[in-house]
Coordinates of N, CA and C and ligand atoms in Angstrom, one line a residue:
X612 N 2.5 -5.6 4.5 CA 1.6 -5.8 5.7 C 1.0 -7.2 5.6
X613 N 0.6 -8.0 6.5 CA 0.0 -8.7 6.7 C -1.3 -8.9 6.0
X614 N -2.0 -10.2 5.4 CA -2.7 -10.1 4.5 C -4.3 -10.2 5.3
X615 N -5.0 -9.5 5.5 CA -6.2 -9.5 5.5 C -7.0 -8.7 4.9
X616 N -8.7 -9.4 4.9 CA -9.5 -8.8 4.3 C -9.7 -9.9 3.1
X617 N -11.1 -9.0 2.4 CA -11.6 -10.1 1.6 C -11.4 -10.9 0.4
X618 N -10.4 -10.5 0.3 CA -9.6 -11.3 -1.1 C -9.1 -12.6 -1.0
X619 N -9.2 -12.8 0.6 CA -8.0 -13.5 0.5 C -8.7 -15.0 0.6
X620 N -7.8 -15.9 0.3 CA -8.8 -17.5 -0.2 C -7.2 -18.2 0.3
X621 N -8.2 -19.0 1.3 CA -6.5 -19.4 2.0 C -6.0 -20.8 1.0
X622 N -6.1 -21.9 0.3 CA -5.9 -22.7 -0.5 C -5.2 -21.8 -1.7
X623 N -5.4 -20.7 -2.0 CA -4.2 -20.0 -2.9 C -2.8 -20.2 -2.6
X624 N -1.9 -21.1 -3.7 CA -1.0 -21.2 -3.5 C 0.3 -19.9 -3.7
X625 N 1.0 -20.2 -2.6 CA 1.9 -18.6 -2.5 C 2.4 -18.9 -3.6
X626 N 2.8 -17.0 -4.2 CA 3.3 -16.7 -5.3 C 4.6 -16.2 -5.2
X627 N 5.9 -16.3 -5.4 CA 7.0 -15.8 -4.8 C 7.4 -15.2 -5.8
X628 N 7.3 -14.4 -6.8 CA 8.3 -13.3 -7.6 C 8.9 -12.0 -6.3
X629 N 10.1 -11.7 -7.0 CA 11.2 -11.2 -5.9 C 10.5 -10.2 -5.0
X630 N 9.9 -9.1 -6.3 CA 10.0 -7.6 -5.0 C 8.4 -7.9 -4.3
X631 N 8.1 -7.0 -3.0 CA 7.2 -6.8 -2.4 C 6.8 -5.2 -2.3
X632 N 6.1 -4.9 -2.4 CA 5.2 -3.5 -2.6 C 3.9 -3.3 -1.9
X633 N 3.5 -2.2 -1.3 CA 2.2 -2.3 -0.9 C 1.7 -1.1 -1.9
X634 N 0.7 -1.9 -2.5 CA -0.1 -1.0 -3.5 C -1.7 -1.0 -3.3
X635 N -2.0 0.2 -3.7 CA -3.6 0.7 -3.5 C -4.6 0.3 -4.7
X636 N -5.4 -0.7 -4.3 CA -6.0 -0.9 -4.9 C -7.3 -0.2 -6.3
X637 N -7.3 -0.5 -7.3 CA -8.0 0.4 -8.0 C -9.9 -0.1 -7.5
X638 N -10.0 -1.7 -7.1 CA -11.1 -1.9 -7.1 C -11.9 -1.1 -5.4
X639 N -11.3 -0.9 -4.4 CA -11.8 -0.1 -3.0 C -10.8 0.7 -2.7
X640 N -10.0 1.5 -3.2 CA -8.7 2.2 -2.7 C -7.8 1.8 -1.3
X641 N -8.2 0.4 -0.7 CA -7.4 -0.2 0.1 C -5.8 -0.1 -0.3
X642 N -5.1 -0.5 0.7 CA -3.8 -0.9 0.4 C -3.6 -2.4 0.7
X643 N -3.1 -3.2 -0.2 CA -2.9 -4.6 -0.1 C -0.8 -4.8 -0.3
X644 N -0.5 -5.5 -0.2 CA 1.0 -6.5 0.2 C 0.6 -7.0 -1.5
X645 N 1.6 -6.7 -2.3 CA 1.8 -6.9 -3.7 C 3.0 -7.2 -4.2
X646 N 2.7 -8.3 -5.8 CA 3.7 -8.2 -6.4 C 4.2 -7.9 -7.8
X647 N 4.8 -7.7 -8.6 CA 4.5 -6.9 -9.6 C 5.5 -7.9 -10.6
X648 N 5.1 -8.0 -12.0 CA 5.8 -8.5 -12.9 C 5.4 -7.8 -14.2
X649 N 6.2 -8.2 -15.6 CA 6.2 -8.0 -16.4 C 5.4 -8.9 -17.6
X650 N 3.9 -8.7 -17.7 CA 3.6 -9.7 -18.7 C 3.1 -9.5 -20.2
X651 N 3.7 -9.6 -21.2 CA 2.9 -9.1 -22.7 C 3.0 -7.8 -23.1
X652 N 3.6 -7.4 -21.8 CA 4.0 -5.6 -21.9 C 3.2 -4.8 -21.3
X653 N 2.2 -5.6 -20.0 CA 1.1 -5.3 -19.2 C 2.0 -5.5 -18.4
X654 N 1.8 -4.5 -17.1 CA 2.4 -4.4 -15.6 C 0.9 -5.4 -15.0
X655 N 1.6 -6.4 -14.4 CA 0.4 -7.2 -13.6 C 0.3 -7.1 -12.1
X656 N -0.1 -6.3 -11.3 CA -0.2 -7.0 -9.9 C -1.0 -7.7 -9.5
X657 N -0.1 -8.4 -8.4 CA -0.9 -9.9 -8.3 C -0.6 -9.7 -6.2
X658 N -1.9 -9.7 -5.8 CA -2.0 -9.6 -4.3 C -1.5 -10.7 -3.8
X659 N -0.7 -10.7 -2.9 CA 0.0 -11.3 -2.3 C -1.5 -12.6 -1.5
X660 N -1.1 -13.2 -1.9 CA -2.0 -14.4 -1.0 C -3.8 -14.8 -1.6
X661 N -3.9 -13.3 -2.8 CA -5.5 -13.8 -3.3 C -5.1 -14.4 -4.5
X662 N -5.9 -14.9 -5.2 CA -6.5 -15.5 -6.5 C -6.2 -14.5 -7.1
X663 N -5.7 -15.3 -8.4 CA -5.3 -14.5 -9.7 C -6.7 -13.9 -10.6
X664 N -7.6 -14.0 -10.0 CA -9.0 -12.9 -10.3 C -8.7 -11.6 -10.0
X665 N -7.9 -11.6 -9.1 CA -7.6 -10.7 -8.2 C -7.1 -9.4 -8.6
X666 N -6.0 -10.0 -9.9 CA -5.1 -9.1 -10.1 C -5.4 -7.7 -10.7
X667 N -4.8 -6.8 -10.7 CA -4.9 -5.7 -11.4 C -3.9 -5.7 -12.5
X668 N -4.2 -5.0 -13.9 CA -3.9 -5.1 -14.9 C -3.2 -3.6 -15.2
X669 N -2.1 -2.9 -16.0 CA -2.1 -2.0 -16.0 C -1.3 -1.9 -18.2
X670 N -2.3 -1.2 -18.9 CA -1.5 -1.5 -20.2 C -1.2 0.1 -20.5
X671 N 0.7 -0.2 -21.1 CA 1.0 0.8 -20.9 C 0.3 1.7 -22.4
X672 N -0.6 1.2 -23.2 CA -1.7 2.1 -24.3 C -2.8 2.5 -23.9
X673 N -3.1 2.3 -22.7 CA -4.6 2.5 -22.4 C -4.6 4.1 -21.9
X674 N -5.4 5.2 -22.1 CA -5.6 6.4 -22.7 C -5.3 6.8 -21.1
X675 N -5.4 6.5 -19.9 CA -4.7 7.3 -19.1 C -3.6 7.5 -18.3
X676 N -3.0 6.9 -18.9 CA -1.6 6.5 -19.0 C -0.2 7.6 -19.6
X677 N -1.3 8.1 -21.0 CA -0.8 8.9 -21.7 C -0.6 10.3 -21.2
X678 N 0.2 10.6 -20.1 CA 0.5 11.7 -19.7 C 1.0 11.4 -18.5
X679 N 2.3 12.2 -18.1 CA 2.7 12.6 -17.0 C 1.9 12.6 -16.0
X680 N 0.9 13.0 -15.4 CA 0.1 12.8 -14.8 C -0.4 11.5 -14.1
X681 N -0.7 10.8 -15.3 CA -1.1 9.9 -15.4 C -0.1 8.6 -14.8
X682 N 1.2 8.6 -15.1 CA 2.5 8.0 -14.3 C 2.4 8.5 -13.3
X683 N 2.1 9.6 -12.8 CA 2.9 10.2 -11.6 C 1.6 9.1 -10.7
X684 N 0.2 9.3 -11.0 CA -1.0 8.6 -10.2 C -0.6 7.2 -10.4
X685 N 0.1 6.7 -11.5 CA 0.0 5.0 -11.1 C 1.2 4.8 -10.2
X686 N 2.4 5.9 -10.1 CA 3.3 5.5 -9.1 C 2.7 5.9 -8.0
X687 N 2.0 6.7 -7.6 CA 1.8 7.2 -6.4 C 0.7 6.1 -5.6
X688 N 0.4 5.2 -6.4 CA -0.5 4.1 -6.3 C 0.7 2.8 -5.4
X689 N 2.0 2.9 -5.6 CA 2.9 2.2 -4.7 C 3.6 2.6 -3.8
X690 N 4.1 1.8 -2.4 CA 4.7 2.3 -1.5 C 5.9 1.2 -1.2
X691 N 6.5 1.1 -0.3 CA 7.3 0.4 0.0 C 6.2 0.0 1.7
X692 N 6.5 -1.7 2.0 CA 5.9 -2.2 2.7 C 5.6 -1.4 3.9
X693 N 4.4 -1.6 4.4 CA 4.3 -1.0 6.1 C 4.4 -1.7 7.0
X694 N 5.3 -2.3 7.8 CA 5.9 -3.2 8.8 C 4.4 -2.7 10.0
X695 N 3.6 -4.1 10.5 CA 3.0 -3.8 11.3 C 3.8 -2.9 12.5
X696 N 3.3 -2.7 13.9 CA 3.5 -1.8 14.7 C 4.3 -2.5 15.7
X697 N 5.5 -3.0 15.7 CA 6.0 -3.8 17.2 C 5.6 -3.5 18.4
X698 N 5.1 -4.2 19.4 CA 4.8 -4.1 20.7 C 5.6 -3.6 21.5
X699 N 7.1 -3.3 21.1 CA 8.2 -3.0 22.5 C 8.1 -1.4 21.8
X700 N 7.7 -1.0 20.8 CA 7.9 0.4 20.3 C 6.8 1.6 20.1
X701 N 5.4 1.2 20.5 CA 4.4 1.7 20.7 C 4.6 3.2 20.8
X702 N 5.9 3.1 22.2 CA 6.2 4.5 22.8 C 6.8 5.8 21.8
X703 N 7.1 5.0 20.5 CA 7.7 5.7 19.4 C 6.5 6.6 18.7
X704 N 5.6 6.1 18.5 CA 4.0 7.0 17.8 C 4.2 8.3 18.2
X705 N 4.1 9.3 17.6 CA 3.6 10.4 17.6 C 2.2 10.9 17.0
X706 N 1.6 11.4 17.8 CA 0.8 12.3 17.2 C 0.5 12.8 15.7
X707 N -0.8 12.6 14.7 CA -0.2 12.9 13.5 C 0.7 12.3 12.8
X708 N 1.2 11.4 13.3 CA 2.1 10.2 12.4 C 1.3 9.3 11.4
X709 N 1.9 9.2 10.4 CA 0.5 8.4 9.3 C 0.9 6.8 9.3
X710 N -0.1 6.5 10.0 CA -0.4 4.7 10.1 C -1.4 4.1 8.7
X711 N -1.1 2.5 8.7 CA -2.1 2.0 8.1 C -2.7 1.4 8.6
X712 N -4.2 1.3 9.0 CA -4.8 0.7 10.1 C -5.5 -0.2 9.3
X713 N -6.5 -1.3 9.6 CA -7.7 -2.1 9.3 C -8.5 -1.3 10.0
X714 N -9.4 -0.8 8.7 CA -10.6 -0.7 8.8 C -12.3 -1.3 8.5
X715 N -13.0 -1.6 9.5 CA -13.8 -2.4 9.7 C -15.2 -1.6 8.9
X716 N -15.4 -1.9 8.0 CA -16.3 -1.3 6.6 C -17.9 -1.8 7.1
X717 N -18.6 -1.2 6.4 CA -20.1 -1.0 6.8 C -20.4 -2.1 6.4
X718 N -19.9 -2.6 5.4 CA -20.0 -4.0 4.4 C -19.7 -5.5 5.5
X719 N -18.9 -5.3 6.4 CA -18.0 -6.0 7.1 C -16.9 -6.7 6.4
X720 N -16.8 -5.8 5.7 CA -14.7 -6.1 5.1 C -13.8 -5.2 6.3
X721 N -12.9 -6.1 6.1 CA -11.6 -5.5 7.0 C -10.6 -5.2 6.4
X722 N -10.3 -3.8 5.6 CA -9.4 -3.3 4.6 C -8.4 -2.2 5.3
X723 N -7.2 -2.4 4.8 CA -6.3 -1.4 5.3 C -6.6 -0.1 4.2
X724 N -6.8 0.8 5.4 CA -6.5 2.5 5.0 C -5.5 3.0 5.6
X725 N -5.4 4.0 4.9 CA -4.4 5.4 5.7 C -5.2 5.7 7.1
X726 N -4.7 6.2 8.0 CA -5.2 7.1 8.9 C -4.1 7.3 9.7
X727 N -4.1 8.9 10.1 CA -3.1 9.5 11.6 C -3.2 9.1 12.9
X728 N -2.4 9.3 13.4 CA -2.8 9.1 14.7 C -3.1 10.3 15.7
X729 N -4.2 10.0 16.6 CA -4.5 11.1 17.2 C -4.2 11.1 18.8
X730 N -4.5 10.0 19.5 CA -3.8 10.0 21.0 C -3.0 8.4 21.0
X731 N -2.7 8.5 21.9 CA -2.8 7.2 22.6 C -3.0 6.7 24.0
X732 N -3.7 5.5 24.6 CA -4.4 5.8 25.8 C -3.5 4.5 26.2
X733 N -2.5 5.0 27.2 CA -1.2 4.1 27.4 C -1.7 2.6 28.2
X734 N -1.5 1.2 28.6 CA -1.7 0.6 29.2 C -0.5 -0.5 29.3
X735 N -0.5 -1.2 30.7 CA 0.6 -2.0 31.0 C 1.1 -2.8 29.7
X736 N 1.7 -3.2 29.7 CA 1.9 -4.2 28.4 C 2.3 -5.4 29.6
X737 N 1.8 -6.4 28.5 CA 2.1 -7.9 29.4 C 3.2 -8.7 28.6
X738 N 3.1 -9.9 28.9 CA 4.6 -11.0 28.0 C 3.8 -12.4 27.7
X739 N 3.8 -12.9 26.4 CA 3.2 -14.3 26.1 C 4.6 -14.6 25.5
X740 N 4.9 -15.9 26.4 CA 6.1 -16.9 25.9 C 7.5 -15.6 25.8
X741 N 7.5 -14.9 26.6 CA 8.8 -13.9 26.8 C 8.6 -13.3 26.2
X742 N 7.1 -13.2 25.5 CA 7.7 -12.0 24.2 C 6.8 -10.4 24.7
X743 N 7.4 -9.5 24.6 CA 6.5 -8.2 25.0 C 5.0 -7.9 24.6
X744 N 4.2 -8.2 24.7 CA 2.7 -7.9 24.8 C 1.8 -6.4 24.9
X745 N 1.9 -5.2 23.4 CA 1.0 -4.0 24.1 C 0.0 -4.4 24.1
X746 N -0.6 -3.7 25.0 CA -2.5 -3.3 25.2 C -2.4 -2.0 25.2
X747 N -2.0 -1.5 24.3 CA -2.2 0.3 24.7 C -3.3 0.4 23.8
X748 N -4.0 1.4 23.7 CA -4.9 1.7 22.4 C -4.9 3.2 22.0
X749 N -5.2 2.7 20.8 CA -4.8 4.0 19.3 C -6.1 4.5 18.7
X750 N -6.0 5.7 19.4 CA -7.3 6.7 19.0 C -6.8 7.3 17.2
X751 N -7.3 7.2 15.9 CA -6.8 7.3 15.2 C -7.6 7.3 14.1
X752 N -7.9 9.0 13.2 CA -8.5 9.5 12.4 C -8.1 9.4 11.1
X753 N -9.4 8.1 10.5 CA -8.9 7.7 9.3 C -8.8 8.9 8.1
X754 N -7.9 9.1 7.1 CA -7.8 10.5 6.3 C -8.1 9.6 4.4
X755 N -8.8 8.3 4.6 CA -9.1 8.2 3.3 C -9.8 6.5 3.3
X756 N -10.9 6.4 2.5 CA -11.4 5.2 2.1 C -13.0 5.6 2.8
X757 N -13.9 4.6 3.3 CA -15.1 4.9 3.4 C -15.3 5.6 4.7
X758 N -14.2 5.5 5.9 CA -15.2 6.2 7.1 C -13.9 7.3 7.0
X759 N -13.7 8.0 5.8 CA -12.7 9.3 6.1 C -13.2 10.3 7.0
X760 N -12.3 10.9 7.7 CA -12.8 11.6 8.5 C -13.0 11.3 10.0
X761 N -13.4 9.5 10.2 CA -13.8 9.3 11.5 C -13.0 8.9 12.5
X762 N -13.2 9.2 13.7 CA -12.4 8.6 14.5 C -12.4 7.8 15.4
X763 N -11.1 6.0 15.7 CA -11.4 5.2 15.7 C -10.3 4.3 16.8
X764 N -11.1 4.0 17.8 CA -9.7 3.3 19.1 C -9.4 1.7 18.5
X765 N -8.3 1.9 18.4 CA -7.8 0.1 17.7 C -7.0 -0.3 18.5
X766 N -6.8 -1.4 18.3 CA -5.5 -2.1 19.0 C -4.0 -2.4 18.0
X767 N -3.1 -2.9 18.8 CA -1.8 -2.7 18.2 C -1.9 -3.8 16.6
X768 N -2.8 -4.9 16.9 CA -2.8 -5.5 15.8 C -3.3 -5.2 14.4
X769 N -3.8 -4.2 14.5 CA -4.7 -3.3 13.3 C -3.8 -2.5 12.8
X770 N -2.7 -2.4 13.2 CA -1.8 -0.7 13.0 C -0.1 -1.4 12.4
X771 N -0.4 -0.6 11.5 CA 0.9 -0.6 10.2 C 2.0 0.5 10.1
X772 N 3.1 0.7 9.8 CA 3.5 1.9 9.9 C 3.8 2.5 8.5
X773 N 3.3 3.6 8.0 CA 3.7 3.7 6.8 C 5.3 4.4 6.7
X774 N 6.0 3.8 5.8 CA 7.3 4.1 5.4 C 7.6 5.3 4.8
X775 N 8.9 6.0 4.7 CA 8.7 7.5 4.1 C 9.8 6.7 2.8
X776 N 10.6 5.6 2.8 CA 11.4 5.4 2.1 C 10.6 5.4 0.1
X777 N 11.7 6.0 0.1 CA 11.2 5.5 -1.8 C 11.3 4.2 -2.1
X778 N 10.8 4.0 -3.2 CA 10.4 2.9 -4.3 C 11.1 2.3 -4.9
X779 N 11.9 1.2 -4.7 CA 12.9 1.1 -5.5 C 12.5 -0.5 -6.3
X780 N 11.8 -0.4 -7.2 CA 11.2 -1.7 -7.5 C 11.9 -1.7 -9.1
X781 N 12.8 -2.3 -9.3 CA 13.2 -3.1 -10.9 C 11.6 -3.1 -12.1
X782 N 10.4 -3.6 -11.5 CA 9.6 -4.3 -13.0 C 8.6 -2.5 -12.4
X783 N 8.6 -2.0 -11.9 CA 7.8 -0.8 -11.8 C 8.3 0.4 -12.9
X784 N 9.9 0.6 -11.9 CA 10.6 1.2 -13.0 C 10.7 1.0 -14.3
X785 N 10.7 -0.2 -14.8 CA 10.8 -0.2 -16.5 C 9.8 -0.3 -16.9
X786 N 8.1 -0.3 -16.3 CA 7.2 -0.1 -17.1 C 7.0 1.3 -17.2
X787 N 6.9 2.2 -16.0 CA 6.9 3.4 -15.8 C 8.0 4.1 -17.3
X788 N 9.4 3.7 -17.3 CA 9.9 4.1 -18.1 C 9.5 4.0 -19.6
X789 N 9.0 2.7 -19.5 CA 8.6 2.6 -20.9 C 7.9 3.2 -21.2
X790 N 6.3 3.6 -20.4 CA 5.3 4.2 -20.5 C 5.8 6.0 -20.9
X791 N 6.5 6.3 -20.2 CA 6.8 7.7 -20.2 C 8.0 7.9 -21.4
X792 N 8.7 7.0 -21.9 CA 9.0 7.1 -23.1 C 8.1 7.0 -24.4
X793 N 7.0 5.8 -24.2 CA 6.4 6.0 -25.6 C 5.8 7.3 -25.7
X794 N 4.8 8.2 -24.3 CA 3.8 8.9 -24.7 C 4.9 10.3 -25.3
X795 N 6.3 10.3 -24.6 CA 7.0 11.6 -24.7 C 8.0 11.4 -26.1
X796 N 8.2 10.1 -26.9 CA 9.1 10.1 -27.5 C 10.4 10.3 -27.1
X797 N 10.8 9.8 -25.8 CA 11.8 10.0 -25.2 C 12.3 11.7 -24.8
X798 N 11.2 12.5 -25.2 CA 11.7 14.3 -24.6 C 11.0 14.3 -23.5
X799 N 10.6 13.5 -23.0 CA 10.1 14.1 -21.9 C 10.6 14.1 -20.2
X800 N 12.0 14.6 -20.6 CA 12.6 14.8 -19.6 C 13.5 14.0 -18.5
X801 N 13.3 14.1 -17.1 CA 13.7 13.0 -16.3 C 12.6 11.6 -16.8
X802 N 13.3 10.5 -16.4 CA 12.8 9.1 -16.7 C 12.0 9.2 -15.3
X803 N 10.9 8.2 -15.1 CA 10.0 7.6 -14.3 C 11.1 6.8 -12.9
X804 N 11.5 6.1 -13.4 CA 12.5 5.5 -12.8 C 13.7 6.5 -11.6
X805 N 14.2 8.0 -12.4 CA 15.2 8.6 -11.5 C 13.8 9.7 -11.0
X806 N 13.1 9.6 -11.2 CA 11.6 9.9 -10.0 C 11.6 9.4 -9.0
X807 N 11.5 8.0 -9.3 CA 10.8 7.0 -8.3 C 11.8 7.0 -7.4
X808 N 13.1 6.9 -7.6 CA 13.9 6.7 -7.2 C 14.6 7.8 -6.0
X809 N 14.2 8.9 -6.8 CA 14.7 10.2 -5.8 C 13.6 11.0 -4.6
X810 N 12.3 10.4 -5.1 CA 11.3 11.2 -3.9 C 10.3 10.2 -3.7
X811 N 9.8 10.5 -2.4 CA 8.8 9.7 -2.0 C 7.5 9.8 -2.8
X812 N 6.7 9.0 -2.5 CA 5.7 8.9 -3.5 C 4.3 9.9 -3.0
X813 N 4.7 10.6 -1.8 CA 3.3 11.4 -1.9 C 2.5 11.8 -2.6
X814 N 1.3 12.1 -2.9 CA 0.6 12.5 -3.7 C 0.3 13.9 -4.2
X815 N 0.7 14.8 -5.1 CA 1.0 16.1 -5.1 C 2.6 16.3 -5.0
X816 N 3.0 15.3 -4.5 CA 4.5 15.8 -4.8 C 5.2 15.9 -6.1
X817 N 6.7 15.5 -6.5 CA 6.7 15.4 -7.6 C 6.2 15.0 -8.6
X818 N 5.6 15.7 -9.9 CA 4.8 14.5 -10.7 C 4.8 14.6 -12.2
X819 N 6.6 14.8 -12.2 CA 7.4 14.8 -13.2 C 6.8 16.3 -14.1
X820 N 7.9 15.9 -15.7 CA 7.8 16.7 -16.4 C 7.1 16.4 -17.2
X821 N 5.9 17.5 -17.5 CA 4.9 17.4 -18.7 C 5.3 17.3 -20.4
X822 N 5.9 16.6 -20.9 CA 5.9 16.6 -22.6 C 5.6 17.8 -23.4
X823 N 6.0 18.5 -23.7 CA 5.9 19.9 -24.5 C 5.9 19.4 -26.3
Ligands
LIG1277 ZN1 1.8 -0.2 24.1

């Protein structure tokens, strides 16, 4: 998704390691445009476009880690990108379809959450420089972060689409694997990797095999 909100410090020079991820923040449970490497044997995310203060750290000994569980929450912490909402495809939204919107915080941060969609209140669409222009607006009940619960008319530029595809990230999978190899000694069943690989990351969904 497009990078806004308060992290962002525009003189940070762009970071280009390969994959892109949208991952949820541990410091406001936002979702930010991420990228992930391998460092020292720490999984590092590094926000696409903030300062390397920025980053989140993840070590695969640190005590919550150590369980199935615990993998299943740091993957469920990644998505595959949310492509803002194109203006010629508005008409596609359903009802109950789960968006990422910007939401405008009591704080005045502008952070992407989850939220559904609840109507939509149709309007002409116009053209700048030939290009299709909505004005429709998106009545749309945030389901997580500080105003959960409320509901909120946006416009098309606030609105993300969340993806149903799986995860297929190279430096995710081999920490995940590694992690779920050291705590299991290798018995603990399917690998992190043919998880991630085979189901989406919902929460409650698959969340592997517990270590006996
Ligand atoms: Zn529209």
């Amino acid at each position: 998704m497009p990078p806004r909100g308060r992290k962002r410090k525009a003189s940070a020079p762009p970071r280009r390691p390969p994959a892109r991820l949208d991952y949820r923040s541990r410091t406001d449970g936002a979702w930010y445009a991420s990228r992930l490497v391998l460092q020292g044997g720490l999984l590092r995310v590094m926000f696409e476009d903030y300062i390397e203060e920025w980053d989140e750290w993840y070590n695969p000994d640190a005590g919550d880690l150590a369980s199935s569980q615990g993998v299943a929450a740091l993957r469920a912490r990644f998505r595959v990108t949310s492509p803002p909402l194109d203006d010629a495809r508005c008409g596609e939204l359903r009802p109950g379809q789960r968006l990422c919107v910007i939401c405008a915080t009591s704080d005045g941060q502008r952070l992407y959450y989850d939220a559904v969609l609840d109507s939509v209140k149709r309007a002409a669409h116009g053209a700048v420089d030939g290009e299709e222009r909505c004005a429709c607006r998106f009545r749309v009940e945030w389901t997580e972060g500080p105003r959960s619960g409320d509901l909120e008319e946006v416009g098309i530029v606030d609105v993300c689409c969340v993806q149903n595809a799986p995860v297929q990230d190279p430096v995710l999978s081999e920490f995940l694997d590694f992690v779920t190899n050291s705590f299991g000694n290798g018995k603990g069943g399917a690998t992190a990797s043919s998880q991630a690989t085979g189901a989406t990351l919902a929460p409650g969904g698959e969340g592997g095999t517990a270590p006996v």
